[in-house]
Coordinates of C-alpha atoms in Angstrom, one line a residue:
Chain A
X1 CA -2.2 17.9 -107.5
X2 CA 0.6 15.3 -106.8
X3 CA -0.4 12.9 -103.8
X4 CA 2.5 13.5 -100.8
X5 CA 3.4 9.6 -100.0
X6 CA 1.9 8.6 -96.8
X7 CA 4.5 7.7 -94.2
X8 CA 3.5 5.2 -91.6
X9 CA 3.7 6.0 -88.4
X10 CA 7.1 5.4 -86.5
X11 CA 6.6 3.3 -82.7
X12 CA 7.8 6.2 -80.9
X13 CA 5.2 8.1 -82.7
X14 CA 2.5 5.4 -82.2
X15 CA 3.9 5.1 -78.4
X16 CA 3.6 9.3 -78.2
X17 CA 0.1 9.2 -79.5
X18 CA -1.1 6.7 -76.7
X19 CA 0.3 8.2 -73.9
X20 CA 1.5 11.2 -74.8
X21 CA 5.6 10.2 -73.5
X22 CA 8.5 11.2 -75.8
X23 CA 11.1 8.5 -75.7
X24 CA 13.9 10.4 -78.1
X25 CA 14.4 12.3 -74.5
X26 CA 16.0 9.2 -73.4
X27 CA 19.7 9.3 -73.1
X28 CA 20.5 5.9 -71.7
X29 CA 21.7 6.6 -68.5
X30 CA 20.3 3.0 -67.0
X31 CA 19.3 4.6 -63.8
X32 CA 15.3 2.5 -64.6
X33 CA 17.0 -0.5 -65.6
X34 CA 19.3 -0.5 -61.7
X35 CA 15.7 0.1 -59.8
X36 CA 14.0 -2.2 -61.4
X37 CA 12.9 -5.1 -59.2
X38 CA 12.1 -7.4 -62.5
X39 CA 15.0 -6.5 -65.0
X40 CA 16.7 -9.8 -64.0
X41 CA 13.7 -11.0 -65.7
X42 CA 13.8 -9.2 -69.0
X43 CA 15.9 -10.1 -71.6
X44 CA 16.1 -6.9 -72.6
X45 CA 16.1 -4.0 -69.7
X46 CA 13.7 -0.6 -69.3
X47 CA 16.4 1.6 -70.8
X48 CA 17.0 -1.3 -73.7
X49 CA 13.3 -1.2 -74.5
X50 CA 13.4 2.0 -74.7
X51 CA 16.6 2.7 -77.3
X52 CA 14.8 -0.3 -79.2
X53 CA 11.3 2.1 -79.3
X54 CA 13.7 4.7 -80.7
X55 CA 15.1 2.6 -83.3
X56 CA 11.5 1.6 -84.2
X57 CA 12.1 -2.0 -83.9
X58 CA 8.5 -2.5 -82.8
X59 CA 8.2 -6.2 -83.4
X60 CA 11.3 -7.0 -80.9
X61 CA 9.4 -5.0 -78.4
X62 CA 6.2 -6.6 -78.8
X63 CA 7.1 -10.2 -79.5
X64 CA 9.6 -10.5 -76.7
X65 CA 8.2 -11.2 -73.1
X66 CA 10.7 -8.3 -71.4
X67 CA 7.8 -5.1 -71.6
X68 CA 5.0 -7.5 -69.8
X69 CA 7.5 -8.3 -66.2
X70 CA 6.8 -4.5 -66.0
X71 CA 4.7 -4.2 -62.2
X72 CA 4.2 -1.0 -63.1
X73 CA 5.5 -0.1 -59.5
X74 CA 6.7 3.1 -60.7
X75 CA 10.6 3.2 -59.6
X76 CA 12.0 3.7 -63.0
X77 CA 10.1 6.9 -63.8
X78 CA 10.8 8.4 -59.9
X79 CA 14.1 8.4 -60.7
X80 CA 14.5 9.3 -64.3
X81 CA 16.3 12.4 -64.9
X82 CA 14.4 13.3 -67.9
X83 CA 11.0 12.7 -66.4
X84 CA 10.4 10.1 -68.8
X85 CA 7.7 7.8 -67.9
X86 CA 8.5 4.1 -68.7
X87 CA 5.7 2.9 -67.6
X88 CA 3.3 4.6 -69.0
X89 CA 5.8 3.9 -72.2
X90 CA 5.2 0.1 -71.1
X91 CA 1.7 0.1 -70.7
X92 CA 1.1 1.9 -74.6
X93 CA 3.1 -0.7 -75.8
X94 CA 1.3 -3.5 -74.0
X95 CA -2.1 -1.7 -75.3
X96 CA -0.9 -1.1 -78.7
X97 CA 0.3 -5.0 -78.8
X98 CA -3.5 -6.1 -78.1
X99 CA -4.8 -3.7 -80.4
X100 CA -2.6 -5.0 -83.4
X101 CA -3.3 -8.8 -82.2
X102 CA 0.3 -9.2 -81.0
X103 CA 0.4 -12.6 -78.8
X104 CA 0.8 -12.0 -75.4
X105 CA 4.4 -14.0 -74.9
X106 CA 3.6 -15.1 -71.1
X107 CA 0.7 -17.0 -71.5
X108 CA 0.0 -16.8 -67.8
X109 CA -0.3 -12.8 -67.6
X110 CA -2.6 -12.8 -70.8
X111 CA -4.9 -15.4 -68.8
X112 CA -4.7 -12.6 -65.6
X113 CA -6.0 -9.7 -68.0
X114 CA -8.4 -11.3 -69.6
X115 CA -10.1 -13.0 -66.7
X116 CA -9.6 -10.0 -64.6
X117 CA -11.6 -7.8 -67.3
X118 CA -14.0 -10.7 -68.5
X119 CA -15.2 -10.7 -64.2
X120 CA -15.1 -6.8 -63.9
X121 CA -17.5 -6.9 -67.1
X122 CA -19.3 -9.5 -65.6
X123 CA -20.0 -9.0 -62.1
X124 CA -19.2 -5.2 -61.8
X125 CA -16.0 -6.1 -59.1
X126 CA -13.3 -8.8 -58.7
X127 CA -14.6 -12.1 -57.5
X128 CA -11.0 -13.5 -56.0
X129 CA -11.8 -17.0 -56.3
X130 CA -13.7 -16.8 -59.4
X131 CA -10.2 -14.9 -61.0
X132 CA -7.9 -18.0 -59.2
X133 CA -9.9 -20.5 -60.8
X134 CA -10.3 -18.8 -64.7
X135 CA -6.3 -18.5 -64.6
X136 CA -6.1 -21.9 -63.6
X137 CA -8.6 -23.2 -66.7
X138 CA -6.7 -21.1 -69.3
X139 CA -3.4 -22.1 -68.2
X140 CA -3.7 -25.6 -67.2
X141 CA -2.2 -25.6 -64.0
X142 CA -5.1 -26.7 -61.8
X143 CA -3.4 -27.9 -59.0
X144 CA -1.0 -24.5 -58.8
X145 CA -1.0 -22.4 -55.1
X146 CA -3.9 -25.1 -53.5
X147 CA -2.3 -25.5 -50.4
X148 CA -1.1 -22.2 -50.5
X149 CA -4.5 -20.8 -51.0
X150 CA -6.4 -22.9 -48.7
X151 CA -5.7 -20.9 -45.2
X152 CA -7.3 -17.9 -46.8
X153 CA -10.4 -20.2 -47.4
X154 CA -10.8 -21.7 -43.4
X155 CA -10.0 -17.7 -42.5
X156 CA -13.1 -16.7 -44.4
X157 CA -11.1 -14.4 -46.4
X158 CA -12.2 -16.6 -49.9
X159 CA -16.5 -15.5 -50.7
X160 CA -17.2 -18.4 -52.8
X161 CA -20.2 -16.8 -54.7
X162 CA -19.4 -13.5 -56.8
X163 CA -20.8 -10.2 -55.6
X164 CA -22.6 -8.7 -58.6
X165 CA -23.4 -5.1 -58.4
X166 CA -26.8 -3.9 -58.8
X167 CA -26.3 -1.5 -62.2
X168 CA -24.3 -4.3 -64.1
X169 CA -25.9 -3.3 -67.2
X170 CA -23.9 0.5 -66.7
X171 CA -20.7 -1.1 -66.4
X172 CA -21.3 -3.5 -69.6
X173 CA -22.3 -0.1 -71.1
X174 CA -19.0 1.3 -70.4
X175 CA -16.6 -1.6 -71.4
X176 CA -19.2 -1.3 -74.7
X177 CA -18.5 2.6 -75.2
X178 CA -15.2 2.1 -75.0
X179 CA -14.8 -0.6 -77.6
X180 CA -17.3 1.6 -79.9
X181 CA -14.6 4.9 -79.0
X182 CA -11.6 3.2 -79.8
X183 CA -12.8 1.8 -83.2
X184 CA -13.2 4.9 -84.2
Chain B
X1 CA -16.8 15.0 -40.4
X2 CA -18.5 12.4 -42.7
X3 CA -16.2 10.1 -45.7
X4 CA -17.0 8.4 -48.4
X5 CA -15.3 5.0 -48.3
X6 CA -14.8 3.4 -51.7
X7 CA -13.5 -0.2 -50.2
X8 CA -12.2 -1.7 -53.3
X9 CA -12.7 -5.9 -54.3
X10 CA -10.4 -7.2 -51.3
X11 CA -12.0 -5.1 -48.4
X12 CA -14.2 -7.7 -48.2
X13 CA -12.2 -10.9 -49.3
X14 CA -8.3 -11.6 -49.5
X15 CA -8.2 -8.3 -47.1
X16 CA -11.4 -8.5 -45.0
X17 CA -9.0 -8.0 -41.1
X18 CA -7.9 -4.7 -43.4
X19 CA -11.4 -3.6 -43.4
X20 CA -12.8 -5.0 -40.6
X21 CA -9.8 -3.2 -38.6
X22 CA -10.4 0.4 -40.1
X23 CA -13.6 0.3 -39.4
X24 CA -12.7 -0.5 -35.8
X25 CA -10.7 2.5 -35.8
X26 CA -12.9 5.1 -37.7
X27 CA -15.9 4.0 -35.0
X28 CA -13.6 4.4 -32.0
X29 CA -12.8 8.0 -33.4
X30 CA -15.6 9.2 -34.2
X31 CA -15.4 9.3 -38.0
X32 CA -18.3 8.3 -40.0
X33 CA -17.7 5.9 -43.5
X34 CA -19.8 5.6 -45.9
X35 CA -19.3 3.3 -48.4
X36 CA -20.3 3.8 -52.0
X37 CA -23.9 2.5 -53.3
X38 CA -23.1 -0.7 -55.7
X39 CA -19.2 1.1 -56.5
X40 CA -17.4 -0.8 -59.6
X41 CA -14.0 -1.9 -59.9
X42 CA -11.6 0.7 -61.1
X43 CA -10.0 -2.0 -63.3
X44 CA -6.8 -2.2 -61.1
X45 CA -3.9 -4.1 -62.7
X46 CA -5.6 -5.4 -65.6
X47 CA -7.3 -2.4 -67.6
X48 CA -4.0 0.1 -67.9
X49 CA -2.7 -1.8 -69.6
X50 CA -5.2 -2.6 -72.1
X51 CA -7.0 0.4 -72.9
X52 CA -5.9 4.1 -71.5
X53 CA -9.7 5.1 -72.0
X54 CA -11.2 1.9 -70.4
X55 CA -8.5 2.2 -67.3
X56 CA -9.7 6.0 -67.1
X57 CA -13.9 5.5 -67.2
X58 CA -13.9 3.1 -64.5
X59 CA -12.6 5.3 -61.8
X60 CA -14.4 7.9 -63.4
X61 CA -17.3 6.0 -63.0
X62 CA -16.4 5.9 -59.3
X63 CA -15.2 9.7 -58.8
X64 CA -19.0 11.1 -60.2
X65 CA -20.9 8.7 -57.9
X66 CA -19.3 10.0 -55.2
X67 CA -19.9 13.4 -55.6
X68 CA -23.5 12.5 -56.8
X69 CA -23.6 11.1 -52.8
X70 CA -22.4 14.9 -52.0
X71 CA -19.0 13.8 -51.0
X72 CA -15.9 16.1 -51.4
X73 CA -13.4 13.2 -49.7
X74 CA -12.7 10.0 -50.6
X75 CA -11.1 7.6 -48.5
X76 CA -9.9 4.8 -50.7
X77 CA -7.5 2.0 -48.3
X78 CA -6.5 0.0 -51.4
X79 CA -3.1 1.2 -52.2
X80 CA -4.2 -0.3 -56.5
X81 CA -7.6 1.1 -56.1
X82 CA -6.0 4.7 -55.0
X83 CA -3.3 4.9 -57.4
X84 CA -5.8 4.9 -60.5
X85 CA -8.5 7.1 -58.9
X86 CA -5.3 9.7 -58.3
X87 CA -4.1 9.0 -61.4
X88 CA -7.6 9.4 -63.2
X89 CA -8.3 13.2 -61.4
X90 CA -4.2 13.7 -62.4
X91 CA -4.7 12.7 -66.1
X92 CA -8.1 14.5 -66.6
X93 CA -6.6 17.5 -65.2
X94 CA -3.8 17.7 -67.6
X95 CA -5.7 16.1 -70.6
X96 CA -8.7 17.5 -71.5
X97 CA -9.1 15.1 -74.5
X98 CA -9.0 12.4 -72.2
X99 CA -11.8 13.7 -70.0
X100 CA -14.2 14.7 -72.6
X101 CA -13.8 11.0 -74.0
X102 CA -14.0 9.0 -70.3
X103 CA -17.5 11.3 -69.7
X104 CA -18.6 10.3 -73.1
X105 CA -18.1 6.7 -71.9
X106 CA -19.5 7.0 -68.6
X107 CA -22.5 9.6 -69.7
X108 CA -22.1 12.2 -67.1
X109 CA -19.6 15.8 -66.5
X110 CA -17.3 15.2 -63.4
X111 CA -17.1 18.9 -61.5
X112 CA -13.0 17.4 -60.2
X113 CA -14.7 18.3 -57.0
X114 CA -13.1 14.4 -55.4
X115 CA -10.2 14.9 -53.5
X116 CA -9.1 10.6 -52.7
X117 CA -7.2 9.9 -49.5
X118 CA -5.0 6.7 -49.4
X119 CA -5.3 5.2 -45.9
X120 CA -1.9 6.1 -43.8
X121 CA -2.5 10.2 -45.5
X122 CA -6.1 10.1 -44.6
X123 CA -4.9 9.1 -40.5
X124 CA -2.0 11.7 -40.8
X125 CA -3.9 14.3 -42.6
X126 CA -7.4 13.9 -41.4
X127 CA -7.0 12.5 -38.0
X128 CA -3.0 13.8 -37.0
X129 CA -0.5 12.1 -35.2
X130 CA -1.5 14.3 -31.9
X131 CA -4.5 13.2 -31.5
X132 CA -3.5 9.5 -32.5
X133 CA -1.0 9.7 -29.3
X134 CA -3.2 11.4 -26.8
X135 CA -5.9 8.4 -27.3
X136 CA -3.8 5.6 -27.8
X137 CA -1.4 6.6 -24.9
X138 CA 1.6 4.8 -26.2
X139 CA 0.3 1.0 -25.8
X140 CA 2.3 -0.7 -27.9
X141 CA 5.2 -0.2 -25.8
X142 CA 8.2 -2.5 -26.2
X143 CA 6.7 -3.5 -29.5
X144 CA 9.6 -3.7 -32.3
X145 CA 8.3 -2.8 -35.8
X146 CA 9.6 -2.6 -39.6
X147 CA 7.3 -0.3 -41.9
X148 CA 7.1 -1.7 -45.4
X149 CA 5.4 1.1 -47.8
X150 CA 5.7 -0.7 -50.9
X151 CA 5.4 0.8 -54.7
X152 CA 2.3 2.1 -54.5
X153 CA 1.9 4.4 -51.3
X154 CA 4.4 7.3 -52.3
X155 CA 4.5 6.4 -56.1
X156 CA 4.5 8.0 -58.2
X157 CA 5.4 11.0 -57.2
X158 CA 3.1 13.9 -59.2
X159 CA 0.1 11.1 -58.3
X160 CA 0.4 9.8 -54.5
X161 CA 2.0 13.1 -53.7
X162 CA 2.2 12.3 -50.0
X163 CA 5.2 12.0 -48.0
X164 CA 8.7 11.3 -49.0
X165 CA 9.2 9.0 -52.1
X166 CA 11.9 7.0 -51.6
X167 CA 12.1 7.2 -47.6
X168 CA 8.7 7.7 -46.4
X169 CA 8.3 8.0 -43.0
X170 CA 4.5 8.5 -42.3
X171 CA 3.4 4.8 -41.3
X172 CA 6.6 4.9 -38.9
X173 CA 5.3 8.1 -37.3
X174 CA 1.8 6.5 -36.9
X175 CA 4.1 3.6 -35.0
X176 CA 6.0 5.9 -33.0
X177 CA 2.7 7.5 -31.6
X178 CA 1.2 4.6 -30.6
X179 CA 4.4 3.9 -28.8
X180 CA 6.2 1.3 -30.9
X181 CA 9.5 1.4 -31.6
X182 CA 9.8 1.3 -35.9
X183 CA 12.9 0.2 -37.4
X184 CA 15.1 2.0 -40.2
X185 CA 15.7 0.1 -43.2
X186 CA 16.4 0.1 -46.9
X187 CA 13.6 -1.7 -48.9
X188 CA 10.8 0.2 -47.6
X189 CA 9.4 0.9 -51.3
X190 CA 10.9 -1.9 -52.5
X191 CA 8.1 -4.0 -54.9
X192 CA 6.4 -7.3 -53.3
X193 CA 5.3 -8.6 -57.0
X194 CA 1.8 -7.8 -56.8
X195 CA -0.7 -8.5 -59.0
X196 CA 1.9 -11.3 -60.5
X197 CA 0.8 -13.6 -57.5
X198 CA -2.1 -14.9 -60.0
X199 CA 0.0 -15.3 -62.9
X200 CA 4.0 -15.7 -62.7
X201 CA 4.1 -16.4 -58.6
X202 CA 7.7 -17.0 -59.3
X203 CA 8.7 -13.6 -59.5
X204 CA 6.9 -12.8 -56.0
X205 CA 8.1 -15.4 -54.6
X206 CA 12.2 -14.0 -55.6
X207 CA 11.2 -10.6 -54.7
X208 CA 9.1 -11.3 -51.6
X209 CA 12.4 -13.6 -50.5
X210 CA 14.2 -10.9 -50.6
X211 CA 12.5 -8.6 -48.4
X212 CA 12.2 -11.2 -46.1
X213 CA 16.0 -11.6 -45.7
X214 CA 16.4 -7.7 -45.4
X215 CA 13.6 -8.3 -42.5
X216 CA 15.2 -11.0 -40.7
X217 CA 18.3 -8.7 -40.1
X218 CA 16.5 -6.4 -38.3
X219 CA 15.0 -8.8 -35.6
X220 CA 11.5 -7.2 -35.4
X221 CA 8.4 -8.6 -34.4
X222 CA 6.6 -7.5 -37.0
X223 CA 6.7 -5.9 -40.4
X224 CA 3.7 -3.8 -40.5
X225 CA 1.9 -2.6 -44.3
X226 CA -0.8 -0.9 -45.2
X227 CA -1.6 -2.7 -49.0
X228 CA -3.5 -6.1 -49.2
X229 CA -1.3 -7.0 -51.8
X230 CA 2.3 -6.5 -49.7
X231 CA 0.1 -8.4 -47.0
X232 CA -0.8 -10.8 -48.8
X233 CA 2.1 -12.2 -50.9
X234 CA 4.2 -11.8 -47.9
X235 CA 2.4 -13.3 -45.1
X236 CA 0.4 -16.1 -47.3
X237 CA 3.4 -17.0 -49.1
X238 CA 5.5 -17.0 -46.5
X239 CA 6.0 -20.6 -46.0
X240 CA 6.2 -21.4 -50.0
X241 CA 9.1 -19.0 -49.8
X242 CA 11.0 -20.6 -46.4
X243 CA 10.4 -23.9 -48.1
X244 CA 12.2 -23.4 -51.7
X245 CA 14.8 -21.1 -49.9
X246 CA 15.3 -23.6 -47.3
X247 CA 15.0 -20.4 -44.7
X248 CA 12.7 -19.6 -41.4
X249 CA 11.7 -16.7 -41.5
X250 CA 8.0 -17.0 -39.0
X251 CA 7.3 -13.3 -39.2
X252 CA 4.3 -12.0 -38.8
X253 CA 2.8 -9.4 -41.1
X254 CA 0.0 -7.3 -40.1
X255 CA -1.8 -4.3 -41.3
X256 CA -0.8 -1.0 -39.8
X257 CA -4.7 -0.4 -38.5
X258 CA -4.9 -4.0 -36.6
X259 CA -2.3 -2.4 -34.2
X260 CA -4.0 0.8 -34.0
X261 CA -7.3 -1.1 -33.0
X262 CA -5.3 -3.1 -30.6
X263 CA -4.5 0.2 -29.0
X264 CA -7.7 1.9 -29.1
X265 CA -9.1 -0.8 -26.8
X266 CA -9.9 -3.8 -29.6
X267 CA -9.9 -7.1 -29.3
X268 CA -8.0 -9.8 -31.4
X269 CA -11.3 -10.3 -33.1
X270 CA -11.9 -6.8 -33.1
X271 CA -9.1 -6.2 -35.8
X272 CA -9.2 -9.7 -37.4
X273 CA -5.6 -11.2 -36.4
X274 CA -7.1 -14.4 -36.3
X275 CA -7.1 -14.0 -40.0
X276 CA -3.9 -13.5 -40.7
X277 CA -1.5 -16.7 -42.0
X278 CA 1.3 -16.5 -39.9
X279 CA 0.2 -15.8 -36.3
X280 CA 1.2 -12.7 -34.4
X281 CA -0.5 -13.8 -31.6
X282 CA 3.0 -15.0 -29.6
X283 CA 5.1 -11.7 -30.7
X284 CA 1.9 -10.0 -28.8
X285 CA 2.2 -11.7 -25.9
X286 CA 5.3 -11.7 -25.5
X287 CA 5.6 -7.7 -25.3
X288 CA 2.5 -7.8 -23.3
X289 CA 0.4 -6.8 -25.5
X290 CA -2.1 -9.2 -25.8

């Protein structure tokens, strides 16, 4: 029996499996890119990501910084006449960027993440000042929002130790599953 | 009737006059809170967009503990914290898939028997404006307000489903029963920025700028929220923002359940203004308030 080529997966297929959003329903209309409070931002807009998923240009889309100013506050897809989700688009793009060992092209949002989920792992729950000063560490700016950030520490609103939850161990357990699922 | 309360990581930090305000409130009306033994974090604005499954276990996590305490509602006040528990129940709902994997991860079967309350629905819904009124009897007279809803109160729609998306008008109501007088305007879901405080503060500080200029045009005393993020990038930020924009703005920004303590017979201290950056102390007083 002759062997049918294998055909690699297209991004908007890749982008379909993740989240389940189809991007061909996309006919450009721009009303995500007006709504958008960060599109001044991107170099290239919501609806301009998304004609560039349907072209498969995936390495434009992961390389360039545009899909990570995404807030993910949700006005694009409340207006979108198709129902199409771009945020949920955005954040199986961001996902699928990590997976594939993409770099993270703002430096200072891939510092967020990782300290955010390296405390949550940790501790069980944010610990604010312990996420303020990992940012600062990985990106070098120790100095950044100090006198800014000080009120909230006379106003007891900064804990300086972290809170660790009791079951710790269950919620290493779960980032641990899910690594273990997704290698699958 | 008794709640379970699932506070979220900046109840009792970056938000503590938030929680220590609600509180107030539930007490003086008789509801009984009870917050979650040892909750986790529902991975907020870091896990979605990492790993669909990870961003959908944590909350899970959450969701079966409750109803392991025998709870059927959930009052969640962190606008973050409710938009991924609501959005969890949503996607487990319409993707089986999904929730067979997440109770894989967690090790347990969810029953969907949660229903999660974000904080302004769970005082409209739960308490109702009527009663609100009849105990408050309208004491924030003469007090000028704007309503700021932010992104995540409405949005999205299928998800938050409560009130009107892009013109909400529940917070105002609550305003309007405690006697205030809450202003129209056009950026009431507009986005503060959020979580991009902590890593590109630059584009919170454009956005946050430009709610404050809608703001000063309205003259209010106050811009009231119901998010510890809106609060915080606006009222904490507030003089980073007059001082690269060259612009005085002094407004003070204060969690819609500080007021409501204030007229259920709370002190200052009661509902935590004393915590808050820019004072609304004078603005009080001088609507005799305070």
């Amino acid at each position: 029996m002759r062997e049918i080529a294998k055909i690699n997966k297209t991004f908007a297929e890749q982008i379909k499996e993740e989240c389940g959003e189809d991007v061909y329903l996309c006919y450009q209309c721009k009303k995500c890119s007006l709504g958008c409070p960060t599109a001044y931002a991107m170099r290239y807009k919501p609806h301009q990501l998304i004609r560039t998923i349907q072209l498969g240009q995936k390495d434009l889309v992961l390389k360039d910084q545009s899909i990570w100013f995404c807030l993910s506050c949700q006005t694009c897809m409340t207006r979108c006449p198709q129902n199409l989700d771009f945020v949920k688009v955005a954040d199986a793009a961001r996902t699928i960027g990590g997976r594939e060992k993409y770099k993270n092209p703002i430096p200072e949002i891939a510092a967020f993440n990782e300290s955010f989920l390296f405390l949550v792992e940790k501790f069980g729950r944010i610990y604010e000042i312990g996420l303020v000063m990992l940012i600062k560490l990985k990106t070098k700016q120790i100095m950044k929002d100090v006198v800014t950030g000080l009120p909230l520490f006379f106003k007891g609103k900064f804990g300086l130790l972290p809170h660790k939850v009791k079951n710790v161990n269950e919620v290493q357990r779960i980032f641990a599953k899910v690594k273990e699922l997704e290698s699958k | 009737m008794r709640y379970g309360l699932y506070p979220g990581c900046s109840y009792n930090g970056t938000a503590k006059e938030f929680g220590e305000s609600i509180n107030f409130v539930c007490n003086k009306l008789g509801i009984e809170l009870q917050e979650l033994d040892d909750w986790i974090c529902c991975g907020a604005s870091s896990a979605h967009n990492t790993s669909h499954l990870l961003a959908t276990s944590l909350p899970l996590h959450t969701l079966i503990s409750a109803r392991k305490a025998g709870f059927e509602k959930l009052l969640v006040p962190c606008i973050a914290c409710s938009w991924r528990l609501k959005t969890a129940i949503k996607e487990m709902r319409e993707n089986e898939e999904l929730k067979v994997r997440a109770e894989e991860v967690v090790g347990e079967k969810y029953d969907d028997g949660i229903e999660v309350f974000n904080i302004v629905e769970f005082f409209i819904k739960e308490i109702g404006l009527k009663k609100i009124e009849e105990v408050t009897n309208k004491f924030l007279k003469r007090l000028k307000v704007v309503c700021y809803y932010g992104c995540m109160l409405t949005r999205p729609p299928g998800v938050a489903n409560f009130d009107v998306v892009e013109d909400p008008q529940s917070m105002d109501n609550i305003m309007e029963s405690l006697g205030a007088k809450s202003l129209d305007w056009p950026y009431k879901t507009e986005c503060c920025g959020v979580s991009f405080a902590l890593s590109r503060t630059d584009v919170v500080v454009k956005l946050c700028h430009d709610l404050l200029e809608e703001i000063k045009k309205l003259e209010a005393d106050m811009v009231v929220v119901a998010c510890p993020l809106c609060q915080t990038n606006l009222d904490m930020r507030q003089k980073e923002i007059e001082k690269k924009y060259n612009a005085k703005y002094g407004v003070p920004i204060v969690y819609f359940s500080q007021l409501m303590g204030l007229a259920l017979g709370g002190s200052s201290k009661d509902v935590g203004l004393q915590r808050l950056t820019v004072s609304p102390f004078p603005a009080l007083r001088k609507r005799g308030i305070l």
